[in-house]
CSV table of C-alpha atoms (C1' of nucleotides) in Angstrom, one decimal:
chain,number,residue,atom,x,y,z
A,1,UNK,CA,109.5,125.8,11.6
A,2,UNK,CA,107.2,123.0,13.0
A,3,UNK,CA,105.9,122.7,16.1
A,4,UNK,CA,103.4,119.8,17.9
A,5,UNK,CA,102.3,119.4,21.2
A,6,UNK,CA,102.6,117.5,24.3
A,7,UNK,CA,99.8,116.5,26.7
A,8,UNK,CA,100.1,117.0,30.2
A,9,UNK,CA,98.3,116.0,33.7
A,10,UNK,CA,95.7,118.2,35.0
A,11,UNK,CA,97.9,118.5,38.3
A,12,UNK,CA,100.6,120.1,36.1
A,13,UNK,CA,101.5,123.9,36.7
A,14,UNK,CA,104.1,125.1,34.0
A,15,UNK,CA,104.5,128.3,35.0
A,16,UNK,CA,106.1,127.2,38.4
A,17,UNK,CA,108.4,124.8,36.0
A,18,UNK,CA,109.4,127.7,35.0
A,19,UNK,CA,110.1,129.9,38.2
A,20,UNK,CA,112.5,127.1,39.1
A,21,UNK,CA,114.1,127.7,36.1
A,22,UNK,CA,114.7,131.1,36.0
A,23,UNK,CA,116.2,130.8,39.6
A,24,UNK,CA,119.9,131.7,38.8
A,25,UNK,CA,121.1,134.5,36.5
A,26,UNK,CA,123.7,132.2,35.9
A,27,UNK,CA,122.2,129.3,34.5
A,28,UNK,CA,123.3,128.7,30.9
A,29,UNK,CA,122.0,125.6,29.5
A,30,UNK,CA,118.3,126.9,28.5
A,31,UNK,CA,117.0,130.3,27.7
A,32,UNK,CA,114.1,131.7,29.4
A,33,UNK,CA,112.2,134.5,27.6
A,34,UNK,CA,108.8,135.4,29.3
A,35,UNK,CA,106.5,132.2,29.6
A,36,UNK,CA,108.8,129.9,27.5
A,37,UNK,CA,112.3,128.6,27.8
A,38,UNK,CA,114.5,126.9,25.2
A,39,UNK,CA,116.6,124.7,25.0
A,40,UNK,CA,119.6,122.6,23.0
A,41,UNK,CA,119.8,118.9,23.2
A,42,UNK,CA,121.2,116.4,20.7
A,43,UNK,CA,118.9,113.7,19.9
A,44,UNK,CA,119.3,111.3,16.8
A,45,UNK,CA,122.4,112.7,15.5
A,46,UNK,CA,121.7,115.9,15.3
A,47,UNK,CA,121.2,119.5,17.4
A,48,UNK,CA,118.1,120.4,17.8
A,49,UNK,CA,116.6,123.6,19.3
A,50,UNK,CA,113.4,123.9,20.6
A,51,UNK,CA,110.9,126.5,22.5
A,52,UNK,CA,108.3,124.8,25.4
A,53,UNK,CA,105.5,126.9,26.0
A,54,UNK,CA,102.0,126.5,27.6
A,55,UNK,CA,99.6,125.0,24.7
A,56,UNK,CA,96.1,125.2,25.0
A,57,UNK,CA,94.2,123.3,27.5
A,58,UNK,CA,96.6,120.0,29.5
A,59,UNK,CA,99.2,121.0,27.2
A,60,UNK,CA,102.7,122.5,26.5
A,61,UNK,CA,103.5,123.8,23.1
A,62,UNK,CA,107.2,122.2,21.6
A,63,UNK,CA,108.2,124.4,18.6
A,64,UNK,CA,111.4,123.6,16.6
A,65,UNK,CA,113.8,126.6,15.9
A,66,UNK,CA,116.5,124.8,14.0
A,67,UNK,CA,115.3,122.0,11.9
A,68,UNK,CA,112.2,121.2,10.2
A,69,UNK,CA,109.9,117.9,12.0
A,70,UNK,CA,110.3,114.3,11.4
A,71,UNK,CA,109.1,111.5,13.1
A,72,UNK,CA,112.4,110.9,15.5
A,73,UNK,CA,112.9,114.0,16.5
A,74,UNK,CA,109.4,115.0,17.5
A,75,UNK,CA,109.8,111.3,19.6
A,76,UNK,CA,112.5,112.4,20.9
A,77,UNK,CA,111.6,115.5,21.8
A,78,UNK,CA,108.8,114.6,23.0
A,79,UNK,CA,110.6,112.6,25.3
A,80,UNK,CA,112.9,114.7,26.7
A,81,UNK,CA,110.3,117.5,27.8
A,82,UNK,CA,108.1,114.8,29.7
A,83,UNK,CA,111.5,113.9,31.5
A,84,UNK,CA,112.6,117.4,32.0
A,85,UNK,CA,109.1,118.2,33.7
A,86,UNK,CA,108.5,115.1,35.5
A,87,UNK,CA,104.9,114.9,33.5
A,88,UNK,CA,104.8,110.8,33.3
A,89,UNK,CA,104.5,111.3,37.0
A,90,UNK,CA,100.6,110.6,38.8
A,91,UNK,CA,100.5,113.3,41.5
A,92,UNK,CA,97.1,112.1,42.5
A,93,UNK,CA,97.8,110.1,45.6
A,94,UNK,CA,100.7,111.9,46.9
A,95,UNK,CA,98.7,115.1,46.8
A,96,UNK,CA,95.6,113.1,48.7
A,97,UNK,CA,98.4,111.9,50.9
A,98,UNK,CA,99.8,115.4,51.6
A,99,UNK,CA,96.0,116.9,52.4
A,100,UNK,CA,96.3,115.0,55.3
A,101,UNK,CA,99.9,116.0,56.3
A,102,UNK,CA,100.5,119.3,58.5
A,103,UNK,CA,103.7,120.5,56.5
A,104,UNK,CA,102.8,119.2,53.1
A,105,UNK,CA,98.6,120.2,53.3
A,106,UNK,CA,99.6,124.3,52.8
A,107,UNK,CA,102.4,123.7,50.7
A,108,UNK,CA,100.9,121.4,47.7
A,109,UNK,CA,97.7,123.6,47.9
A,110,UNK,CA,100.4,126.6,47.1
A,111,UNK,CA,102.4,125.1,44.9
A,112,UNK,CA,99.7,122.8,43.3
A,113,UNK,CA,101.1,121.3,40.1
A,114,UNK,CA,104.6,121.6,40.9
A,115,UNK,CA,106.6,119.3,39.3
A,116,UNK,CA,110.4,118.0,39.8
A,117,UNK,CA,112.3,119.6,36.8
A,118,UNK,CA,114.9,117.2,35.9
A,119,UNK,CA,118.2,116.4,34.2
A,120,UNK,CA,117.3,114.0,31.1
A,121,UNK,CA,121.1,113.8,31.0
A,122,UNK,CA,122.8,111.2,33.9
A,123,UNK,CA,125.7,112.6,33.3
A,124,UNK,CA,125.0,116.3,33.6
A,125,UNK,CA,122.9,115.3,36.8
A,126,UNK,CA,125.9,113.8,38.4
A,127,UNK,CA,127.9,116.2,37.8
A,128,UNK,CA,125.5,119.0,38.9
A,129,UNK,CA,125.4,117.6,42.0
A,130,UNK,CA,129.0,117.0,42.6
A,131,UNK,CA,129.5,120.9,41.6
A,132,UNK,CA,126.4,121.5,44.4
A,133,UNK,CA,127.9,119.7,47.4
A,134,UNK,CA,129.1,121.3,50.5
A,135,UNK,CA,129.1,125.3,48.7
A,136,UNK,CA,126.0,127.8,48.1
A,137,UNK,CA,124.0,127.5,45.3
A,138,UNK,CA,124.4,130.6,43.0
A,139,UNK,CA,128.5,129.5,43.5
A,140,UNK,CA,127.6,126.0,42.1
A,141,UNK,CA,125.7,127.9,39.2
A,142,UNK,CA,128.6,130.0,38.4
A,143,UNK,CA,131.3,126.6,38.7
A,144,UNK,CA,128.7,125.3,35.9
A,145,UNK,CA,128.5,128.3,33.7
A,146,UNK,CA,132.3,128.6,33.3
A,147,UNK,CA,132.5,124.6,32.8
A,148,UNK,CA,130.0,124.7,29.9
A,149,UNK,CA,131.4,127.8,28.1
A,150,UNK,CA,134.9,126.3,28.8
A,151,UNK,CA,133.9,122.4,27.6
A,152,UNK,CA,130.4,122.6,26.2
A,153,UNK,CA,129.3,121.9,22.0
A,154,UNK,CA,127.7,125.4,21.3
A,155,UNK,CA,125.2,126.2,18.3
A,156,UNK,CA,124.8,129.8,18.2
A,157,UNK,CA,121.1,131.0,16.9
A,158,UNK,CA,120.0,134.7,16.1
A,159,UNK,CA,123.3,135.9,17.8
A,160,UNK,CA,122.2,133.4,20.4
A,161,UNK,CA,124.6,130.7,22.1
A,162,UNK,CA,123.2,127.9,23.3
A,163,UNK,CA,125.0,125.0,24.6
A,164,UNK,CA,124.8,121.3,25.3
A,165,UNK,CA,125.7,120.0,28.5
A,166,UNK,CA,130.0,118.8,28.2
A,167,UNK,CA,130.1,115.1,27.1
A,168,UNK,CA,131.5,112.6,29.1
A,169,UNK,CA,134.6,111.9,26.3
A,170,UNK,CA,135.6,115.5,26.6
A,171,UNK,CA,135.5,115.3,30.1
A,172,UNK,CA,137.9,112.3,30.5
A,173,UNK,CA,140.2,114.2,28.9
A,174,UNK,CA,140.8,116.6,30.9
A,175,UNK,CA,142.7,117.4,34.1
A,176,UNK,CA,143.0,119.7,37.1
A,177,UNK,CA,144.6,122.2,35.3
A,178,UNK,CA,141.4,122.9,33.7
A,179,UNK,CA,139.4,122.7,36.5
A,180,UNK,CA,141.5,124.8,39.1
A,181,UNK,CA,141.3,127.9,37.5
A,182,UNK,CA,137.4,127.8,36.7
A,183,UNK,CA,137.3,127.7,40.7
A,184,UNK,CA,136.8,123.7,41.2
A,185,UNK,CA,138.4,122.6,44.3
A,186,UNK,CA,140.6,120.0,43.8
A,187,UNK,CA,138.0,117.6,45.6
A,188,UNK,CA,135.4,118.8,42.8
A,189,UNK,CA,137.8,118.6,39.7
A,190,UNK,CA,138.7,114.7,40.9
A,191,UNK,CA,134.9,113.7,41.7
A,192,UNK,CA,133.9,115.0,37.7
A,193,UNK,CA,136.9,113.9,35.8
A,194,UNK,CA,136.6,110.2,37.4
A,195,UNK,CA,132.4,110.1,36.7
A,196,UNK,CA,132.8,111.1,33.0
A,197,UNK,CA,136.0,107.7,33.2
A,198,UNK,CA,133.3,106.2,34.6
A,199,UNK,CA,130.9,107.2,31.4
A,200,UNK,CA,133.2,106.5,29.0
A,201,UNK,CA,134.4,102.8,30.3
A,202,UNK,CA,130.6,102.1,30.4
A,203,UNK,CA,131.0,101.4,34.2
A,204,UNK,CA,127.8,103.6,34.2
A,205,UNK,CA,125.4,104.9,31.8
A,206,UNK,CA,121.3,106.1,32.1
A,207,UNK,CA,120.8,102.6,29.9
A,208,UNK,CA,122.3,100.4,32.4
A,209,UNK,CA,120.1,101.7,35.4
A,210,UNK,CA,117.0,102.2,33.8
A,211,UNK,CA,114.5,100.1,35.4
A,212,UNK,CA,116.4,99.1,38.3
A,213,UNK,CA,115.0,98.4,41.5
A,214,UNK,CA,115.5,101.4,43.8
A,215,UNK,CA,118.1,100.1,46.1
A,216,UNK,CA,120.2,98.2,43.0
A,217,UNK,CA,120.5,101.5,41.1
A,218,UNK,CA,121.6,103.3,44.0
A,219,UNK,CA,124.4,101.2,45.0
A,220,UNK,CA,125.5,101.1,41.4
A,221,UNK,CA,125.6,105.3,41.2
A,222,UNK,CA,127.7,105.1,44.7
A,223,UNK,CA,130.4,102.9,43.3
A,224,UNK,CA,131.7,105.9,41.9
A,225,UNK,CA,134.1,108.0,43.7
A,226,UNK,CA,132.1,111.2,45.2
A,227,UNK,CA,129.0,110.3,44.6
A,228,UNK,CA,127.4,109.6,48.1
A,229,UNK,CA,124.1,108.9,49.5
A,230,UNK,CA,123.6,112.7,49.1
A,231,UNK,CA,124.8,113.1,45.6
A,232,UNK,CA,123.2,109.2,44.2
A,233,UNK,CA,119.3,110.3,45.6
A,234,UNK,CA,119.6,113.7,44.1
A,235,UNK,CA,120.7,112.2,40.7
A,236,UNK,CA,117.7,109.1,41.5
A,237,UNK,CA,115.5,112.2,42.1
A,238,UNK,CA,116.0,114.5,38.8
A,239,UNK,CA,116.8,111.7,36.0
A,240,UNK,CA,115.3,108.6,37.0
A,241,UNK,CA,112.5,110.1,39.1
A,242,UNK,CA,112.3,107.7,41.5
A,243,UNK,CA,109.5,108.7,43.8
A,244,UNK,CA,111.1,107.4,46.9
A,245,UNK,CA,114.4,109.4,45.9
A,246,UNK,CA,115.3,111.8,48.1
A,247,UNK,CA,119.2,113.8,49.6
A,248,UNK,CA,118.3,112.9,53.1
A,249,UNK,CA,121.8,114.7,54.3
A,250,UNK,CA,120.6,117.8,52.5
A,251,UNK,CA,121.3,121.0,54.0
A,252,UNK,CA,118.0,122.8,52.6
A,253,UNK,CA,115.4,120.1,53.6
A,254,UNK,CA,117.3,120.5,57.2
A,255,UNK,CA,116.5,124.3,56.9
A,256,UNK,CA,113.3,123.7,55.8
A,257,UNK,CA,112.0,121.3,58.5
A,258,UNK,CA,113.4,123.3,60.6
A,259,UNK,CA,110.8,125.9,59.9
A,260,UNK,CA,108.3,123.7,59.2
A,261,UNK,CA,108.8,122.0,62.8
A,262,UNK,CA,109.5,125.3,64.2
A,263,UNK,CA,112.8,123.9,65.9
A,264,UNK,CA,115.6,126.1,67.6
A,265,UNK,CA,118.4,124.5,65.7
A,266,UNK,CA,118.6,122.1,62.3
A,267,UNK,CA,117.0,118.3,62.4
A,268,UNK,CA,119.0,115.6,63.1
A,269,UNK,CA,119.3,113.2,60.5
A,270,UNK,CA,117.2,111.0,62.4
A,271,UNK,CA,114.7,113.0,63.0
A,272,UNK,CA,114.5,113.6,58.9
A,273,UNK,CA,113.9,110.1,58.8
A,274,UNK,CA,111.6,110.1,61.0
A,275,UNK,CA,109.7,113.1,59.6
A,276,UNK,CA,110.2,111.3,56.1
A,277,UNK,CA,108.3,108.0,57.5
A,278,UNK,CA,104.5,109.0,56.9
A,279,UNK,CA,106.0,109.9,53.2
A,280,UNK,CA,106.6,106.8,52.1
A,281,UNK,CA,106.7,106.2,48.5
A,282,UNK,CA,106.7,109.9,48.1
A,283,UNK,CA,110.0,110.9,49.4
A,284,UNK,CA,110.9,113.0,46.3
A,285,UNK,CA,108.0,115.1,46.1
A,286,UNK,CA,108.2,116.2,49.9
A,287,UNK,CA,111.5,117.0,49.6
A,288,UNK,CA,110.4,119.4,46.3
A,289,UNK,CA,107.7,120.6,47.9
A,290,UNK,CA,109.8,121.7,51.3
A,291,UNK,CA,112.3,122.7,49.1
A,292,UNK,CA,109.9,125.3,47.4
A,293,UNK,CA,108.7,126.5,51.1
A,294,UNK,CA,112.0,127.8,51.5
B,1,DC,C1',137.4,136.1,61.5
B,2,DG,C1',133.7,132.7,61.9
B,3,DC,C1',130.2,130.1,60.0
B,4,DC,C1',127.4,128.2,56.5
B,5,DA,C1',126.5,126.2,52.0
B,6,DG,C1',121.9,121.3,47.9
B,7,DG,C1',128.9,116.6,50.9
B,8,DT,C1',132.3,112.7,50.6
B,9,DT,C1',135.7,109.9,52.4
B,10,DA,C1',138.3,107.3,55.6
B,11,DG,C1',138.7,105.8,60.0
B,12,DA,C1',137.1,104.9,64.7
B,13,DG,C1',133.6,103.4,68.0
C,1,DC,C1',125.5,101.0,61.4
C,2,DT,C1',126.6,105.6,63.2
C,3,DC,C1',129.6,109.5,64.5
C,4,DT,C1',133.7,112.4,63.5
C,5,DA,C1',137.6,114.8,61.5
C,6,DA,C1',139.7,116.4,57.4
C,7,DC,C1',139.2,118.4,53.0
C,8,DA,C1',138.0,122.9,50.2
C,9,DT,C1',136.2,127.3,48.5
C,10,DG,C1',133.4,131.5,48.1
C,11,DG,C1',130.1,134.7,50.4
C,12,DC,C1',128.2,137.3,53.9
DNA sequence: CGCCAGGTTAGAG
DNA sequence: CTCTAACATGGC
């Protein structure tokens, strides 16, 4: 099958794309094999699977599995890997902003080329996040994995199943009784069914918030029931990449400025706010980057 | 059993 | 605007 390739920054480190990927045994919707994930998505009408890789020089390596090229998909494609990876983003002046910071100066020299690996999808991110709030993370992997083998369009490969993230018309459909048994608390089942109503009466959609001013798309995410400041900056953060995104009521950047900060006991969300000042415009990638210190 | 985990909501101050 | 209680569920 065809492949192309896909230019990237120089700050742009794939292989730590990758470690975040591979952080849950659990997670279903890509496949990582060595140095190169894939993935399903449905672009154009159609399924397609593809295989990122490094490439040669600033660049990753997209091969098809499924289909042959054509001028839409590779656009597409194309499209959804620079969201996935965050690579439209110019790390230039945050990383000359974070040399001069005392947290960030060890951290983006460690982790240089890091990137925020996104959710393409709005829906999906929402819904990630909702599944993420108030329990431990490998939980909230396993809540998604039986959701997408429950509710999920599958394509199965080489013996391989690989799914597509559930679409917001399925989702509508369905009710607490088949939520409840995959573990959702009742809180969780509500907060998902009513974002894919949400979807599916066009109150919301990636299209109506793309290229909204900051506060504006915000305010439009938190009109929906469960999404809070918490759950809207996170979903800012992974689709939209808003560079001033960022969960300030998050309980892992508390734990990490707490050891950053060497406090007895975790930040206050003042205090985050106040840390967060000197990071103007760059809110996003501190938070990723004190995420990954953790 | 207690406390924490990638919160949100409704209601009070 | 900020603070608090109630809600809910698994894991250590």
């Amino acid at each position: 099958m065809s492949s192309f390739l896909v230019s990237v920054p120089r700050e742009f480190e794939f292989s730590l794309c990758l470690e975040f990927l591979k952080r849950s045994p659990h997670e279903i919707l890509h496949t990582c094999e060595g140095d190169q994930v894939t993935k399903l998505i449905a672009v154009a009408g159609k399924r397609v699977l593809f295989r990122v890789s490094q490439g040669k020089g600033n660049q990753l390596k997209v091969k098809l599995l499924n289909t042959t090229s054509n001028a839409t998909i590779r656009r597409d494609v194309t499209q959804y890997v620079r969201e996935w990876f965050d690579v439209d983003t110019d790390l230039i002046p945050f990383y000359s902003m974070a040399a001069r910071d005392q947290i960030l100066s060890r951290l983006v020299k460690q982790f240089y080329g890091y990137r925020v690996v996104g959710y393409p999808d709005l829906f999906e991110s929402l819904v990630w996040a909702v599944l993420g709030q108030q329990i431990n993370v490998p939980f909230a992997y396993l809540l998604k994995k039986r959701f997408v083998e429950q509710h999920a369009e599958r394509l199965v490969v080489n013996g391989q199943t690989h799914y597509i993230f559930p679409y917001p018309a399925v989702v509508s459909q369905l009710t607490d009784s088949n939520l409840l048994p995959l573990q959702f608390s009742r809180q969780k089942s509500r907060y998902t069914i009513g974002i894919a109503e949400a979807f599916v009466e066009n109150r919301i959609s990636k299209e109506k918030l793309r290229g909204l001013p900051f506060a504006d798309a915000k305010e439009m995410l938190m009109r929906i029931k469960g999404v809070g400041n918490w759950t809207a900056s996170y979903a800012l953060m992974k689709t939209f990449h808003y560079p001033e995104a960022f969960p300030l009521e998050d309980a892992g950047l508390h734990n990490a400025l707490k050891k950053q900060l060497r406090l007895d006991r975790k930040p206050t969300l003042e205090e985050v706010r106040k840390a967060f000042r000197r990071y103007k415009g760059w809110e996003a990638y501190a938070t990723l980057y004190l995420w990954k210190s953790l």
